[in-house]
Short mmCIF file of C-alpha atoms in Angstrom, two decimals:
data_model
loop_
_atom_site.label_atom_id
_atom_site.label_comp_id
_atom_site.label_asym_id
_atom_site.label_seq_id
_atom_site.Cartn_x
_atom_site.Cartn_y
_atom_site.Cartn_z
CA MET M 269 -10.26 9.19 12.79
CA THR M 270 -11.16 5.96 11.04
CA PHE M 271 -8.66 4.09 8.93
CA ILE M 272 -9.93 1.65 6.34
CA GLN M 273 -7.44 -0.59 4.63
CA ARG M 274 -8.26 -2.93 1.81
CA ARG M 275 -6.74 -6.36 2.23
CA LYS M 276 -6.39 -9.28 -0.10
CA GLU M 277 -8.30 -12.41 0.80
CA ALA M 278 -5.24 -14.64 1.22
CA TYR M 279 -2.62 -13.86 3.84
CA ASP M 280 0.47 -12.40 2.25
CA PRO M 281 3.46 -11.93 4.59
CA PHE M 282 5.04 -9.52 2.12
CA GLU M 283 1.95 -7.32 2.32
CA VAL M 284 2.63 -6.92 6.05
CA LEU M 285 6.18 -5.78 5.23
CA LYS M 286 4.86 -3.31 2.65
CA ASP M 287 2.45 -1.89 5.24
CA PHE M 288 5.30 -1.59 7.73
CA GLN M 289 7.46 0.21 5.12
CA THR M 290 4.58 2.59 4.39
CA ASP M 291 4.22 3.37 8.10
CA LEU M 292 7.96 4.00 8.42
CA ASP M 293 7.97 6.25 5.35
CA ARG M 294 5.08 8.22 6.76
CA PHE M 295 6.83 8.60 10.12
CA PHE M 296 10.13 9.78 8.68
CA ALA M 297 8.44 12.12 6.20
CA ALA M 298 6.90 13.89 9.20
CA VAL M 299 10.24 14.37 10.94
CA PRO M 300 11.24 17.95 10.19
CA PRO M 301 14.76 19.25 9.75
CA SER M 302 16.22 20.45 13.05
CA ASN M 303 15.28 24.08 12.33
CA GLN M 304 11.56 23.39 11.82
CA GLN M 305 8.72 22.48 14.14
CA TRP M 306 6.72 19.24 14.09
CA SER M 307 3.67 18.90 11.89
CA THR M 308 0.50 20.67 12.96
CA GLY M 309 -1.65 17.71 11.98
CA ILE M 310 -2.15 18.33 8.28
CA ASP M 311 -2.01 14.99 6.54
CA PRO M 312 -3.61 14.99 3.08
CA GLU M 313 -5.35 11.77 2.08
CA VAL M 314 -3.54 10.01 -0.75
CA GLU M 315 -4.54 7.07 -2.94
CA ILE M 316 -2.02 5.28 -5.16
CA THR M 317 -3.13 2.71 -7.72
CA GLU M 318 -0.91 0.60 -9.94
CA LYS M 319 -1.43 -0.02 -13.62
CA GLU M 320 0.72 -2.03 -15.99
CA GLN M 321 2.96 0.87 -17.08
CA GLU M 322 2.40 3.47 -14.35
CA TYR M 323 1.21 4.44 -10.89
CA LEU M 324 -1.67 6.87 -10.51
CA VAL M 325 -1.71 9.15 -7.46
CA HIS M 326 -4.71 11.11 -6.19
CA ALA M 327 -4.17 13.49 -3.27
CA ASP M 328 -6.92 15.53 -1.62
CA LEU M 329 -5.73 19.12 -1.16
CA PRO M 330 -8.97 21.08 -0.72
CA GLY M 331 -8.75 24.83 -0.49
CA MET M 332 -5.11 24.95 -1.54
CA LYS M 333 -3.65 26.90 -4.45
CA ARG M 334 -1.30 25.25 -6.93
CA GLU M 335 1.65 27.26 -5.61
CA ASP M 336 1.05 25.99 -2.04
CA PHE M 337 2.45 22.50 -2.71
CA ASN M 338 5.06 20.68 -4.78
CA ILE M 339 5.91 17.14 -5.80
CA ALA M 340 9.21 15.36 -6.33
CA VAL M 341 10.38 11.95 -7.52
CA GLU M 342 13.61 10.40 -6.26
CA GLY M 343 14.23 6.93 -7.70
CA ASN M 344 11.26 4.90 -6.48
CA ARG M 345 10.00 7.52 -4.01
CA PHE M 346 7.16 9.98 -4.59
CA ILE M 347 7.21 13.02 -2.30
CA LEU M 348 4.42 15.55 -1.73
CA ARG M 349 5.13 18.67 0.34
CA GLY M 350 3.11 21.78 0.97
CA GLU M 351 1.59 24.27 3.32
CA ARG M 352 -2.00 25.20 4.01
CA LYS M 353 -1.97 28.86 4.99
CA GLU M 354 -4.31 30.22 7.61
CA GLU M 355 -7.03 32.39 6.12
CA ARG M 356 -8.16 34.06 9.33
CA LYS M 357 -7.66 37.73 9.82
CA GLU M 358 -5.90 39.04 12.92
CA ASP M 359 -9.25 39.77 14.54
CA LYS M 360 -10.34 36.39 15.92
CA LYS M 361 -13.52 37.83 17.33
CA GLY M 362 -16.63 35.85 16.52
CA TYR M 363 -15.03 32.39 16.29
CA HIS M 364 -16.90 29.84 18.38
CA TYR M 365 -15.26 26.69 17.11
CA SER M 366 -12.71 25.74 14.47
CA GLU M 367 -11.50 22.31 13.34
CA ARG M 368 -9.58 23.53 10.32
CA ARG M 369 -5.85 22.85 10.39
CA TYR M 370 -3.08 24.90 8.92
CA GLY M 371 0.64 24.43 8.52
CA SER M 372 3.22 22.46 6.58
CA PHE M 373 3.05 18.82 5.57
CA ALA M 374 5.26 16.25 3.86
CA ARG M 375 4.27 12.82 2.60
CA ALA M 376 6.69 10.30 1.06
CA PHE M 377 5.80 6.99 -0.57
CA THR M 378 8.19 4.22 -1.58
CA LEU M 379 7.00 2.36 -4.67
CA PRO M 380 8.14 -1.12 -5.77
CA VAL M 381 9.90 0.11 -8.93
CA GLU M 382 11.75 3.23 -10.03
CA ILE M 383 9.80 6.03 -11.63
CA ASN M 384 10.66 7.62 -14.97
CA ALA M 385 10.94 11.17 -13.60
CA GLU M 386 11.22 12.70 -17.08
CA GLN M 387 7.71 11.48 -17.99
CA VAL M 388 5.79 12.41 -14.80
CA GLN M 389 2.57 14.33 -15.45
CA ALA M 390 0.45 16.18 -12.89
CA SER M 391 -2.80 18.14 -12.85
CA TYR M 392 -4.73 19.90 -10.09
CA LYS M 393 -8.47 20.37 -10.35
CA ASN M 394 -11.25 20.91 -7.79
CA GLY M 395 -8.89 20.37 -4.85
CA VAL M 396 -7.58 17.03 -6.11
CA LEU M 397 -4.01 16.53 -7.31
CA GLU M 398 -3.62 13.78 -9.90
CA VAL M 399 -0.12 12.53 -10.73
CA VAL M 400 0.82 9.92 -13.33
CA LEU M 401 4.11 8.21 -12.40
CA PRO M 402 5.36 6.13 -15.35
CA LYS M 403 7.42 3.11 -14.38
CA SER M 404 11.01 3.10 -15.63
CA PRO M 405 11.60 0.56 -18.37
CA LYS M 406 12.91 -2.63 -16.83
CA GLU M 407 16.42 -3.56 -17.72
CA LYS M 408 16.33 -6.73 -19.77
CA SER M 409 17.97 -9.64 -18.04
CA LYS M 410 21.17 -10.89 -19.57
CA LYS M 411 22.02 -14.53 -19.91
CA ILE M 412 25.51 -15.24 -18.65
CA GLU M 413 26.95 -18.70 -18.83
CA VAL M 414 29.19 -19.64 -15.96
CA LYS M 415 31.70 -22.45 -16.27
CA ILE M 416 31.80 -24.79 -13.34
CA ASP M 417 35.10 -26.45 -12.49
#
């Protein structure tokens, strides 16, 4: 498996921390509750882009039905969970080779700002899930004068 990451030209130490946070989120999203088994290797590819007022998520979920996955927003976290069900019949006769993977998956992404969960929009077309995550309005800063003794 090849991983390609786009990097900015200048070194940004905070970018390293963001990458580390992403790796941690991915690890802990894969940890199942104690009554479930570990992931079977399903890990949908996800792309998140930032715009001025929102984040745009694209997730590749080929061959899945809309009812096979769900999304959730918790504060500044976007969570995608689902299950790709095996299509094979009980008779496994005739299979020479199979690389297709089946089973449950969970992906969680921590974003820099909170999401306005009431305004989230999602669509699923041609195996691609598209989610618009509007940023919560920023609280305006208040000016407080402090007396110094």
